[in-house]
PDB file of C-alpha atoms in Angstrom:
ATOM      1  CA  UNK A   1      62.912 -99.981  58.561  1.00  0.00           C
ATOM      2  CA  UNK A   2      66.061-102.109  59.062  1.00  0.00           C
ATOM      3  CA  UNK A   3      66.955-105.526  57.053  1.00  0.00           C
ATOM      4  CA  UNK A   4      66.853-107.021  59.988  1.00  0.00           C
ATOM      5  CA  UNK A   5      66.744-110.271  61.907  1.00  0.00           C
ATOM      6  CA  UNK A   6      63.845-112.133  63.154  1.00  0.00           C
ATOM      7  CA  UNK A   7      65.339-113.287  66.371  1.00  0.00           C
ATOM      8  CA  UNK A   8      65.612-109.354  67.594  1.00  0.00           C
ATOM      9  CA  UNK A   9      61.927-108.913  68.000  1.00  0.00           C
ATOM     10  CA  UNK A  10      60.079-112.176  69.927  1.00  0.00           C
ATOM     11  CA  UNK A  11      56.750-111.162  67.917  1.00  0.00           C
ATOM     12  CA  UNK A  12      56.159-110.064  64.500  1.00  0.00           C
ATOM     13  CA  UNK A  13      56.103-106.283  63.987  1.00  0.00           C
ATOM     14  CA  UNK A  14      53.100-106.574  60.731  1.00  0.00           C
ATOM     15  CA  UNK A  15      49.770-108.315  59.674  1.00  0.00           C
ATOM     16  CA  UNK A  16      49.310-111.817  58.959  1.00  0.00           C
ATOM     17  CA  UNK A  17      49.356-112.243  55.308  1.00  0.00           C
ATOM     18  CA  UNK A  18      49.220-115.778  53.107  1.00  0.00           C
ATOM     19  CA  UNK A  19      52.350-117.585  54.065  1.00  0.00           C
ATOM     20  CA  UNK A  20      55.432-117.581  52.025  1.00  0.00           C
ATOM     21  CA  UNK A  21      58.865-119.388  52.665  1.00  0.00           C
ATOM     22  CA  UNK A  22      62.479-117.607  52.264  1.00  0.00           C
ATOM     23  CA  UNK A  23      62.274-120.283  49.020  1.00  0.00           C
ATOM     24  CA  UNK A  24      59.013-118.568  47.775  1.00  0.00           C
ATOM     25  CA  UNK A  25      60.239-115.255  47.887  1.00  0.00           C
ATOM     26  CA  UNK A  26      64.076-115.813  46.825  1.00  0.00           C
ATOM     27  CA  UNK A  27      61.977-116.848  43.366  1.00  0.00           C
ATOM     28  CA  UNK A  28      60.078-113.557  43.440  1.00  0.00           C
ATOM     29  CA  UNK A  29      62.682-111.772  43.671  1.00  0.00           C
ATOM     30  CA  UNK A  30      64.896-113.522  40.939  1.00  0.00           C
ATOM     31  CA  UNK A  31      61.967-112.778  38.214  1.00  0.00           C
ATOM     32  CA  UNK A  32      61.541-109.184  39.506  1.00  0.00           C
ATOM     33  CA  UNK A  33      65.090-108.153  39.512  1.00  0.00           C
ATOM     34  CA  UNK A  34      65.703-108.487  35.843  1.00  0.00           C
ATOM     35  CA  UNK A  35      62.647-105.809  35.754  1.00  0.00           C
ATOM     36  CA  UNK A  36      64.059-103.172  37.703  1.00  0.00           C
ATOM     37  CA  UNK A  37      66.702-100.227  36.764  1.00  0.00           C
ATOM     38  CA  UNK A  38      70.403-101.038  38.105  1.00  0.00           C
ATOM     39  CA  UNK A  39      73.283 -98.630  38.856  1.00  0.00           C
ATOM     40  CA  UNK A  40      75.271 -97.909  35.763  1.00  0.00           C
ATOM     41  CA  UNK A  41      78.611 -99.014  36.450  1.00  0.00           C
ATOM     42  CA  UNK A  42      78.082-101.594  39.407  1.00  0.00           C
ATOM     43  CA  UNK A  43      78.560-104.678  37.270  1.00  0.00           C
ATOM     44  CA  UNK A  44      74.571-105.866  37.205  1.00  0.00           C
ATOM     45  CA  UNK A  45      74.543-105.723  40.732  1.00  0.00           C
ATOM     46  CA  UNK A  46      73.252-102.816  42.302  1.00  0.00           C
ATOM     47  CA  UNK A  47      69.423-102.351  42.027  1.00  0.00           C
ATOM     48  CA  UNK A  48      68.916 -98.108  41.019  1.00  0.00           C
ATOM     49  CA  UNK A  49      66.348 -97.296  43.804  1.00  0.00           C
ATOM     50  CA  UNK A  50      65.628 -93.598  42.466  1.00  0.00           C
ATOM     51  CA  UNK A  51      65.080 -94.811  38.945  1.00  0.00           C
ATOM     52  CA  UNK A  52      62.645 -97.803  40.645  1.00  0.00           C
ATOM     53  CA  UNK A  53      60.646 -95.150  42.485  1.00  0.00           C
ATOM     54  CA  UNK A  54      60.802 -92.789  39.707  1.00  0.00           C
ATOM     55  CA  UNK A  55      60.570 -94.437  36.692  1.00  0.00           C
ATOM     56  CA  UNK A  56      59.604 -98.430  37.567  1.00  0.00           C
ATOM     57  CA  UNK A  57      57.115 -97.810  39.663  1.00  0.00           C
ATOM     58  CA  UNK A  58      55.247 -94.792  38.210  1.00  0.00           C
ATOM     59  CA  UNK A  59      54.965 -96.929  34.965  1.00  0.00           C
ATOM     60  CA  UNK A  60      53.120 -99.684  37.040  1.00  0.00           C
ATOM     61  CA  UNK A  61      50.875 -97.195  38.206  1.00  0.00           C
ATOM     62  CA  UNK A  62      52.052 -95.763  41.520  1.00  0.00           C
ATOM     63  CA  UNK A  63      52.944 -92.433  42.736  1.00  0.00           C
ATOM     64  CA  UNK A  64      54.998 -91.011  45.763  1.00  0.00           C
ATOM     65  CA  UNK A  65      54.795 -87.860  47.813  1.00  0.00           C
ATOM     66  CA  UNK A  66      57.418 -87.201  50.645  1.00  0.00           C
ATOM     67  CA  UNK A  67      56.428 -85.681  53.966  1.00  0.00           C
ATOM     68  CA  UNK A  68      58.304 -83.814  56.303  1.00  0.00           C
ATOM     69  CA  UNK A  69      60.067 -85.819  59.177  1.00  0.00           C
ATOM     70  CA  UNK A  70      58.117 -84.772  61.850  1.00  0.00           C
ATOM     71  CA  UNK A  71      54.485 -85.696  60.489  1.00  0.00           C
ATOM     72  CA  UNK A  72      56.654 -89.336  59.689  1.00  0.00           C
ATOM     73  CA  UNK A  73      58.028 -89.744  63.411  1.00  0.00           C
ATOM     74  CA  UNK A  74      56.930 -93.261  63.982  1.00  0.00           C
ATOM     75  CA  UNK A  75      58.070 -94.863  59.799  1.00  0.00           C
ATOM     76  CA  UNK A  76      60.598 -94.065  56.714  1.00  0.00           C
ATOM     77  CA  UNK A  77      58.139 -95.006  54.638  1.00  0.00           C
ATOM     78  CA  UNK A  78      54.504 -96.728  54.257  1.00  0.00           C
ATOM     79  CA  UNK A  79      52.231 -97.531  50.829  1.00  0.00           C
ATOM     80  CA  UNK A  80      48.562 -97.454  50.582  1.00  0.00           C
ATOM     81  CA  UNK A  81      48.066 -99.799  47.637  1.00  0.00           C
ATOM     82  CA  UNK A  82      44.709 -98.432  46.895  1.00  0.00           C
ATOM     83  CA  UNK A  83      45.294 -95.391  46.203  1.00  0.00           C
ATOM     84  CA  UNK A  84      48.668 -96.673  44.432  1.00  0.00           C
ATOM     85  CA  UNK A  85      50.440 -94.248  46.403  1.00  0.00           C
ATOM     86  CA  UNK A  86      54.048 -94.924  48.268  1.00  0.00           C
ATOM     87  CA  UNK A  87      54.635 -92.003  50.916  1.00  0.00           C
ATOM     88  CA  UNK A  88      58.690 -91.446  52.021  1.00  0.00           C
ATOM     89  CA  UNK A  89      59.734 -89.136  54.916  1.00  0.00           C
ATOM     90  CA  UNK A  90      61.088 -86.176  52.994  1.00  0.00           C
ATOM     91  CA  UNK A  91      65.167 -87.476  54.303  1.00  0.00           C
ATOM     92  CA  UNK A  92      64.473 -90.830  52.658  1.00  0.00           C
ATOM     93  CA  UNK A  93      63.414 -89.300  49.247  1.00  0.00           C
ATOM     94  CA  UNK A  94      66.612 -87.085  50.015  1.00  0.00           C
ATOM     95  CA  UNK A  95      68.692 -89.974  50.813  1.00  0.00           C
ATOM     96  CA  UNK A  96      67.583 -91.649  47.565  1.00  0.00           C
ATOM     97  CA  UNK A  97      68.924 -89.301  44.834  1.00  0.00           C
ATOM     98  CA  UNK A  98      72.109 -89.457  46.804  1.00  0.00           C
ATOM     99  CA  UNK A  99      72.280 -93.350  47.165  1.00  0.00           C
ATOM    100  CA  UNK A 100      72.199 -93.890  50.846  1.00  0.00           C
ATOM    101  CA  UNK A 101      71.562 -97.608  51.667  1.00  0.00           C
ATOM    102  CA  UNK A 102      69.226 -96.850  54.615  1.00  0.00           C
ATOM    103  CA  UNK A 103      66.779 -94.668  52.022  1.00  0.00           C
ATOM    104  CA  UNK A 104      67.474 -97.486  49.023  1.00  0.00           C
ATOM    105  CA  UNK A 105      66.760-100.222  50.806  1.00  0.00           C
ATOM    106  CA  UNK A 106      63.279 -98.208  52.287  1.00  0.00           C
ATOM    107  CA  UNK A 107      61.929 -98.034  48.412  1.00  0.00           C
ATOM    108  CA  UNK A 108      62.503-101.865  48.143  1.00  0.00           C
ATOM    109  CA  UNK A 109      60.946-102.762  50.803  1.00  0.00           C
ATOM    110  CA  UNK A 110      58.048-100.626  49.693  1.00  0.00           C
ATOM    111  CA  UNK A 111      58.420-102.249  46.112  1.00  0.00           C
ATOM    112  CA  UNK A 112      58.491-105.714  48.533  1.00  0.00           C
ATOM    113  CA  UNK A 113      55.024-104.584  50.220  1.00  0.00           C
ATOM    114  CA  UNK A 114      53.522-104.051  46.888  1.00  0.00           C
ATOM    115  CA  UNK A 115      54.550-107.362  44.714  1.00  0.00           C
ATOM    116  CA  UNK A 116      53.538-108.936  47.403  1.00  0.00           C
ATOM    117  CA  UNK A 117      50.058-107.409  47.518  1.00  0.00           C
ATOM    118  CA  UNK A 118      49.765-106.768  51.200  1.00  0.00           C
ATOM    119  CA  UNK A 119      46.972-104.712  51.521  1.00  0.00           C
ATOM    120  CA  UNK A 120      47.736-102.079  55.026  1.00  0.00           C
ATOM    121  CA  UNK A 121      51.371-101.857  55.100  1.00  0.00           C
ATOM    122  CA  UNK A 122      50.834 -98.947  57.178  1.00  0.00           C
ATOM    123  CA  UNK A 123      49.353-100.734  60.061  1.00  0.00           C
ATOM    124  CA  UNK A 124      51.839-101.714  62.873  1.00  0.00           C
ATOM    125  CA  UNK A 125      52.202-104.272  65.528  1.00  0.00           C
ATOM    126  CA  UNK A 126      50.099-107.643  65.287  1.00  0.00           C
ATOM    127  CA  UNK A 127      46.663-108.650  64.757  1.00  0.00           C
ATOM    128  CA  UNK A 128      45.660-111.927  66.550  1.00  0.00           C
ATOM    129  CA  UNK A 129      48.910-114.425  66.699  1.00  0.00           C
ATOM    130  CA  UNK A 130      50.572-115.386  63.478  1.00  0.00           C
ATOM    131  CA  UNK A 131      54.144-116.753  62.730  1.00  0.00           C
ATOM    132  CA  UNK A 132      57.354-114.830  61.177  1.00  0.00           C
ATOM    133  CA  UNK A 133      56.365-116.477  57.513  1.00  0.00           C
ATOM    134  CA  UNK A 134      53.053-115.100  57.630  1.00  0.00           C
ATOM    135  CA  UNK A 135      54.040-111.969  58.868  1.00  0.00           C
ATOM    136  CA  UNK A 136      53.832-108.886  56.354  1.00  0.00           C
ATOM    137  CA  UNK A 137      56.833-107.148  57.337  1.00  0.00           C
ATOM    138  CA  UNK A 138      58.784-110.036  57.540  1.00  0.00           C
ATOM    139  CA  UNK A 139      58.318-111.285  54.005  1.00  0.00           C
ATOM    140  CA  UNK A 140      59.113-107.854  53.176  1.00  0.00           C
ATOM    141  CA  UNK A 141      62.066-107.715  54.437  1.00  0.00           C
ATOM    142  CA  UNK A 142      63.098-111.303  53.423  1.00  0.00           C
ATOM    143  CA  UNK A 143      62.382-110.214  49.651  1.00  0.00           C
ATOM    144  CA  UNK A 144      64.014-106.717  49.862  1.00  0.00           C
ATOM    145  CA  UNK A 145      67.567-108.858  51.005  1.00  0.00           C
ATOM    146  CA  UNK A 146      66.921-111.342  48.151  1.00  0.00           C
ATOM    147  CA  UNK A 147      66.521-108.240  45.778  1.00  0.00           C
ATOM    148  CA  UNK A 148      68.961-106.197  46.760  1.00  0.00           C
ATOM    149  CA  UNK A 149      71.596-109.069  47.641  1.00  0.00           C
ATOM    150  CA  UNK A 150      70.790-112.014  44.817  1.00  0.00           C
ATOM    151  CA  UNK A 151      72.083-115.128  45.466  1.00  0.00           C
ATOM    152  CA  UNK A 152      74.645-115.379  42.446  1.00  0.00           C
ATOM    153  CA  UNK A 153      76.810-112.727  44.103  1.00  0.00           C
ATOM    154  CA  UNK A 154      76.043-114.053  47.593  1.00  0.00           C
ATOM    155  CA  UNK A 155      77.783-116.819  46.563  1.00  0.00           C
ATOM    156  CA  UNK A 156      80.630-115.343  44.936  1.00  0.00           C
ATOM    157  CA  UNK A 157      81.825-113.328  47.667  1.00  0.00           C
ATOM    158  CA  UNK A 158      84.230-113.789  50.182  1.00  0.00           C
ATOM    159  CA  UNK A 159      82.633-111.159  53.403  1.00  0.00           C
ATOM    160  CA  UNK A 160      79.775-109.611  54.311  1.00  0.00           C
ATOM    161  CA  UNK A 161      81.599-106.204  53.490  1.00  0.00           C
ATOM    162  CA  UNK A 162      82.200-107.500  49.819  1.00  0.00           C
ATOM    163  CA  UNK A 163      78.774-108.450  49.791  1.00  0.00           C
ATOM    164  CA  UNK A 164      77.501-105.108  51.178  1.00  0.00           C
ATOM    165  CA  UNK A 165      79.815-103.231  48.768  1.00  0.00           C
ATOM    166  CA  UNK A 166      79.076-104.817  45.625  1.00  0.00           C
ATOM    167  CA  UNK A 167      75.138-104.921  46.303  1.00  0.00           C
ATOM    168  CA  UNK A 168      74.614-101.342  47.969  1.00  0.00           C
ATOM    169  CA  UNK A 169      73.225-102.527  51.715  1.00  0.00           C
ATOM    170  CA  UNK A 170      74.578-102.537  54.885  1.00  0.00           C
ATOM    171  CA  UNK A 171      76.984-104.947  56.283  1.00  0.00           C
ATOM    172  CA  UNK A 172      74.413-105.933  58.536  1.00  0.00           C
ATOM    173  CA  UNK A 173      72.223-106.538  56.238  1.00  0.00           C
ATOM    174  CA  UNK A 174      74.591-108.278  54.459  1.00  0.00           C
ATOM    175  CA  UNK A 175      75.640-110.319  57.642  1.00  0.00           C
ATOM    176  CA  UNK A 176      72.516-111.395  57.786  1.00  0.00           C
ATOM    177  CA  UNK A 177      72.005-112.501  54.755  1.00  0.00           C
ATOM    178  CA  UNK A 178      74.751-114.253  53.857  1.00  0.00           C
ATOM    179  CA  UNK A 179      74.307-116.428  57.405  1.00  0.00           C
ATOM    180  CA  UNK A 180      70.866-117.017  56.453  1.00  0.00           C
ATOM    181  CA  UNK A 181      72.135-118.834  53.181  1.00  0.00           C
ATOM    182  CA  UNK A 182      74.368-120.639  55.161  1.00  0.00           C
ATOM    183  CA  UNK A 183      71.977-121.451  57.514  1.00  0.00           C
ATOM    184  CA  UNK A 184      69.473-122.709  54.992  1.00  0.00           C
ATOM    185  CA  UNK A 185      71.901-124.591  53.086  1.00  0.00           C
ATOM    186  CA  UNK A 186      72.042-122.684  50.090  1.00  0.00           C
ATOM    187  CA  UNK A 187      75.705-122.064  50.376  1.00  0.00           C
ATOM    188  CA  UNK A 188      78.409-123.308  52.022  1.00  0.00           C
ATOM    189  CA  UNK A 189      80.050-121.153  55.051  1.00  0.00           C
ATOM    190  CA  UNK A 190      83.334-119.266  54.149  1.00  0.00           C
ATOM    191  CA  UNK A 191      85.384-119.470  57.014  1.00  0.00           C
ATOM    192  CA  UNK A 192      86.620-116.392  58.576  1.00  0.00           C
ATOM    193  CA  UNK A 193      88.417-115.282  61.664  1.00  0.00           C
ATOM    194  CA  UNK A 194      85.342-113.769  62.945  1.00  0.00           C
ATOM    195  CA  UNK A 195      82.462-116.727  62.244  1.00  0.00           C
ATOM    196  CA  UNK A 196      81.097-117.499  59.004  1.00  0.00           C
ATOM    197  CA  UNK A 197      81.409-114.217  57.142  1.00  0.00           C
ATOM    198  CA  UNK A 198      83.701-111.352  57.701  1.00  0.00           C
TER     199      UNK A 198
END
């Protein structure tokens, strides 16, 4: 699972699910981040992923089991919502406990997958033809950046590597992000030697 970009991939990579817009789920995500654990120290901005799976989610009901990498080949991660029950390649729980943005940004998205009630986040590649905003993995993706990256510090930073330090993610991630924004409108490019962001 990478925060990725749209325009990689010519197809989306989940299920068609009720369609939301990045506007949709930028306001899901700023009512859900005031109800999740952050990182002692990081100035309100870095969501705790460990204390989300551990704590935030177990209180709403869901538990997690790791696997070993090898029976997990093909995902970091998937949930099966009816059986409340998130399941993380043992190297992502691992990564977790130690803060590594790859295995954070995994239990967010799997947080993503369940506030947004999609119903077989395991299941991969399409069914029938749908577009990017009604795609499952898309909007979970969309909503992990707006969680993990809100748009108060997106716009009070001056590079993606600020961005990516202050917030926990990965520049590219952040990259992303913050050009999306731009893109959209919802705040102004920062010029750089480099583009938009640095």
């Amino acid at each position: 699972m990478i925060l990725g970009n749209e325009s990689t991939s010519r197809t989306p990579s989940g299920y068609k699910v009720a369609a939301m817009s990045y506007a949709k789920l930028e306001d899901v995500a700023e009512r859900l981040r005031p109800l999740l654990p952050l990182v002692a120290g990081s100035g309100g901005n870095r969501i705790d992923a460990w204390r989300t799976l551990e704590i935030t989610l177990r209180k709403a009901g869901y538990e997690y089991r790791s696997e070993e990498i090898a029976s997990l080949d093909d995902c970091a991660a998937f949930t099966i919502p009816e059986r409340r029950l998130i399941v993380l390649r043992e190297d992502v729980y691992d990564g977790v406990t130690e803060e590594n943005v790859f295995s954070r940004s995994t239990v967010i998205h799997e947080l993503s997958h369940i506030v947004l009630e999609h119903a077989v986040t395991l299941q991969r590649g399409p069914i029938g033809q749908h577009r990017f905003f009604e795609d499952s993995e898309w909007q979970a993706k969309a909503l992990t950046a707006a969680i993990m990256m809100p748009l108060a510090v997106c716009r009070s930073v001056a590079s993606a590597f600020d961005l990516a330090q202050l917030c926990g993610t990965s520049v590219q991630a952040a990259t992303y992000r913050l050009d999306r924004l731009v893109k959209d409108g919802v705040i102004p490019a920062k010029a750089s030697s480099s583009g938009l962001f640095d």
